[in-house]
């Protein structure tokens, strides 16, 4: 009976009320602190960064209170300026928190160089897919009087190139191909060799 009497006493009820009020105040202060430190409910829209240089990207993200990290360089894309952003994560328009890191992929300065495969002594039909698979374009096809119908030479910008030479992808490689109608002749004079070449339109 003494305990029940104490529970219903004015002193206990007053202390209980003060404890509840204190608990509510502490909870409210904690929520306010979390709102301030986490920017609860405050979002920033990620700006459009594609085709922008790093100088402009840095300025835009600093203004938006966002960070960035260059994650990688993609294969060269001629539709984008050199060293510009070719891809961003998160994408433009995404709502993110302040200080969020934006990951960027940059467009390199040009096509990467690859090794020229050896397609000599292969037929044109077999040589062209090999070159195309490496990213090269087939340029002018020149027929030369020869006993075989195989690739005799590869040229780029008018000069003879050797297997293993490094050229940028998408480079045009001209092929000198035997016509299969002649006999194997090695001329002493390079001019005589040039006279035996005939161009085949492509």
Coordinates of C-alpha atoms in Angstrom, one line a residue:
X1 CA 0.0 0.0 0.0
X2 CA 2.9 2.3 0.7
X3 CA 4.3 1.9 -2.8
X4 CA 0.9 2.6 -4.4
X5 CA 0.5 5.6 -2.3
X6 CA 4.0 6.9 -3.3
X7 CA 3.3 6.3 -7.0
X8 CA 0.1 8.4 -6.8
X9 CA 1.7 11.1 -4.7
X10 CA 2.2 14.6 -6.2
X11 CA 6.0 14.3 -5.7
X12 CA 6.3 11.2 -7.8
X13 CA 4.0 12.4 -10.5
X14 CA 5.9 15.7 -10.7
X15 CA 9.3 13.9 -11.1
X16 CA 7.8 11.6 -13.7
X17 CA 6.5 14.5 -15.7
X18 CA 9.9 16.2 -15.5
X19 CA 11.5 13.0 -16.7
X20 CA 9.2 12.7 -19.7
X21 CA 9.7 16.4 -20.6
X22 CA 13.5 15.9 -20.4
X23 CA 13.3 12.8 -22.6
X24 CA 11.3 14.7 -25.2
X25 CA 13.7 17.6 -25.2
X26 CA 16.7 15.4 -25.5
X27 CA 15.1 13.4 -28.4
X28 CA 14.3 16.7 -30.2
X29 CA 17.8 18.0 -29.8
X30 CA 19.2 14.7 -31.2
X31 CA 16.9 14.9 -34.2
X32 CA 18.0 18.5 -34.8
X33 CA 21.6 17.5 -34.6
X34 CA 21.1 14.7 -37.1
X35 CA 19.3 17.0 -39.5
X36 CA 22.2 19.5 -39.4
X37 CA 25.0 16.9 -39.7
X38 CA 23.4 14.7 -42.4
X39 CA 21.5 17.5 -44.3
X40 CA 18.4 15.3 -43.9
X41 CA 15.9 16.1 -46.7
X42 CA 18.5 18.3 -48.5
X43 CA 19.5 17.0 -52.0
X44 CA 21.7 18.3 -54.7
X45 CA 21.0 17.7 -58.4
X46 CA 24.0 16.3 -60.2
X47 CA 24.9 18.7 -63.1
X48 CA 25.4 17.6 -66.7
X49 CA 29.1 17.0 -67.1
X50 CA 29.4 15.1 -70.4
X51 CA 31.6 16.8 -73.1
X52 CA 33.0 19.1 -70.4
X53 CA 36.7 19.5 -69.6
X54 CA 38.0 18.9 -66.1
X55 CA 38.4 22.6 -65.5
X56 CA 34.7 23.2 -66.1
X57 CA 33.8 20.0 -64.2
X58 CA 35.7 21.1 -61.1
X59 CA 34.1 24.5 -61.1
X60 CA 30.6 23.1 -61.5
X61 CA 31.0 20.5 -58.8
X62 CA 32.6 22.9 -56.4
X63 CA 29.7 25.2 -56.8
X64 CA 27.3 22.3 -56.1
X65 CA 29.4 21.1 -53.1
X66 CA 30.2 17.8 -54.8
X67 CA 33.5 15.9 -55.3
X68 CA 34.7 13.9 -58.3
X69 CA 37.1 11.2 -59.2
X70 CA 38.4 10.2 -62.6
X71 CA 37.8 6.5 -62.7
X72 CA 39.0 5.5 -66.1
X73 CA 39.6 6.5 -69.7
X74 CA 37.4 5.0 -72.4
X75 CA 38.2 4.1 -75.9
X76 CA 38.5 7.3 -78.0
X77 CA 35.2 8.6 -79.2
X78 CA 35.5 11.3 -82.0
X79 CA 32.0 12.6 -81.0
X80 CA 33.4 14.0 -77.8
X81 CA 36.2 16.6 -77.3
X82 CA 39.6 15.3 -76.3
X83 CA 40.0 14.9 -72.5
X84 CA 36.3 15.6 -71.9
X85 CA 33.9 13.7 -69.8
X86 CA 32.4 10.8 -71.8
X87 CA 30.5 9.2 -69.0
X88 CA 29.5 10.1 -65.4
X89 CA 28.1 8.2 -62.4
X90 CA 25.6 9.1 -61.0
X91 CA 24.0 10.5 -64.1
X92 CA 23.0 14.1 -64.6
X93 CA 19.8 15.0 -62.8
X94 CA 20.3 12.4 -60.0
X95 CA 19.5 13.7 -56.5
X96 CA 22.4 13.2 -54.2
X97 CA 23.7 14.3 -50.8
X98 CA 26.2 17.1 -50.3
X99 CA 29.9 16.1 -50.7
X100 CA 28.9 13.0 -52.8
X101 CA 31.7 11.8 -55.1
X102 CA 30.9 11.8 -58.8
X103 CA 32.9 9.2 -60.9
X104 CA 34.0 10.3 -64.3
X105 CA 35.2 8.5 -67.4
X106 CA 37.3 10.7 -69.8
X107 CA 37.8 10.6 -73.5
X108 CA 41.5 10.1 -74.4
X109 CA 43.4 12.3 -76.7
X110 CA 43.2 9.9 -79.7
X111 CA 42.8 6.3 -80.8
X112 CA 45.1 3.9 -79.0
X113 CA 47.8 2.3 -81.0
X114 CA 47.7 -1.4 -81.8
X115 CA 50.2 -3.7 -83.5
X116 CA 49.7 -4.3 -87.2
X117 CA 49.2 -8.1 -87.8
X118 CA 51.1 -9.9 -90.4
X119 CA 48.7 -10.6 -93.3
X120 CA 51.3 -11.1 -95.9
X121 CA 51.0 -14.3 -97.8
X122 CA 47.3 -14.4 -97.0
X123 CA 44.6 -13.9 -99.6
X124 CA 42.7 -10.6 -99.6
X125 CA 39.6 -12.4 -98.4
X126 CA 41.5 -13.7 -95.3
X127 CA 43.6 -10.6 -94.7
X128 CA 40.8 -8.0 -94.5
X129 CA 38.9 -9.6 -91.6
X130 CA 42.1 -9.8 -89.6
X131 CA 42.9 -6.2 -90.1
X132 CA 39.3 -5.1 -89.4
X133 CA 39.2 -7.1 -86.2
X134 CA 42.2 -5.1 -84.9
X135 CA 40.3 -1.9 -85.6
X136 CA 42.0 -0.9 -88.9
X137 CA 40.2 0.3 -92.0
X138 CA 41.0 -1.1 -95.4
X139 CA 42.3 1.5 -97.8
X140 CA 43.3 1.2 -101.4
X141 CA 43.7 -2.2 -103.0
X142 CA 46.4 -2.4 -105.6
X143 CA 46.9 -5.4 -107.8
X144 CA 50.4 -6.3 -108.9
X145 CA 51.4 -8.8 -111.5
X146 CA 52.3 -11.8 -109.5
X147 CA 52.0 -15.6 -109.5
X148 CA 49.9 -15.6 -106.4
X149 CA 46.8 -13.8 -105.2
X150 CA 48.2 -13.1 -101.8
X151 CA 48.9 -9.9 -99.9
X152 CA 52.4 -8.8 -100.9
X153 CA 52.7 -5.6 -99.0
X154 CA 50.9 -3.3 -96.5
X155 CA 51.2 0.4 -96.8
X156 CA 50.1 3.4 -94.7
X157 CA 50.2 7.0 -96.0
X158 CA 52.2 5.7 -99.0
X159 CA 54.9 4.0 -97.1
X160 CA 55.5 0.3 -96.6
X161 CA 54.7 -0.9 -93.0
X162 CA 56.0 -4.0 -91.4
X163 CA 54.1 -6.5 -89.1
X164 CA 54.3 -5.4 -85.5
X165 CA 54.4 -1.7 -86.3
X166 CA 52.2 0.3 -84.0
X167 CA 49.5 2.4 -85.7
X168 CA 46.4 4.2 -84.2
X169 CA 43.2 2.2 -84.5
X170 CA 41.0 3.2 -87.5
X171 CA 44.2 3.9 -89.6
X172 CA 43.8 3.0 -93.3
X173 CA 46.0 0.2 -94.5
X174 CA 46.5 -0.1 -98.2
X175 CA 47.1 -3.6 -99.6
X176 CA 49.3 -4.7 -102.5
X177 CA 47.8 -7.9 -103.7
X178 CA 49.0 -10.3 -106.4
X179 CA 46.7 -10.8 -109.4
X180 CA 47.6 -14.5 -109.8
X181 CA 48.2 -13.9 -113.5
X182 CA 51.9 -13.3 -113.7
X183 CA 55.1 -15.0 -112.8
X184 CA 57.3 -14.3 -109.8
X185 CA 59.6 -11.5 -110.9
X186 CA 61.8 -9.4 -108.6
X187 CA 62.7 -6.2 -110.5
X188 CA 66.0 -4.5 -109.9
X189 CA 64.5 -1.0 -110.4
X190 CA 61.8 0.1 -108.0
X191 CA 60.2 2.2 -110.7
X192 CA 59.7 -1.0 -112.7
X193 CA 57.9 -2.4 -109.7
X194 CA 55.6 0.6 -109.5
X195 CA 54.7 0.4 -113.1
X196 CA 53.4 -3.2 -112.6
X197 CA 50.9 -2.0 -109.9
X198 CA 47.3 -1.3 -110.9
X199 CA 44.7 0.2 -108.6
X200 CA 41.4 -1.6 -108.0
X201 CA 38.6 0.8 -107.0
X202 CA 37.0 0.2 -103.7

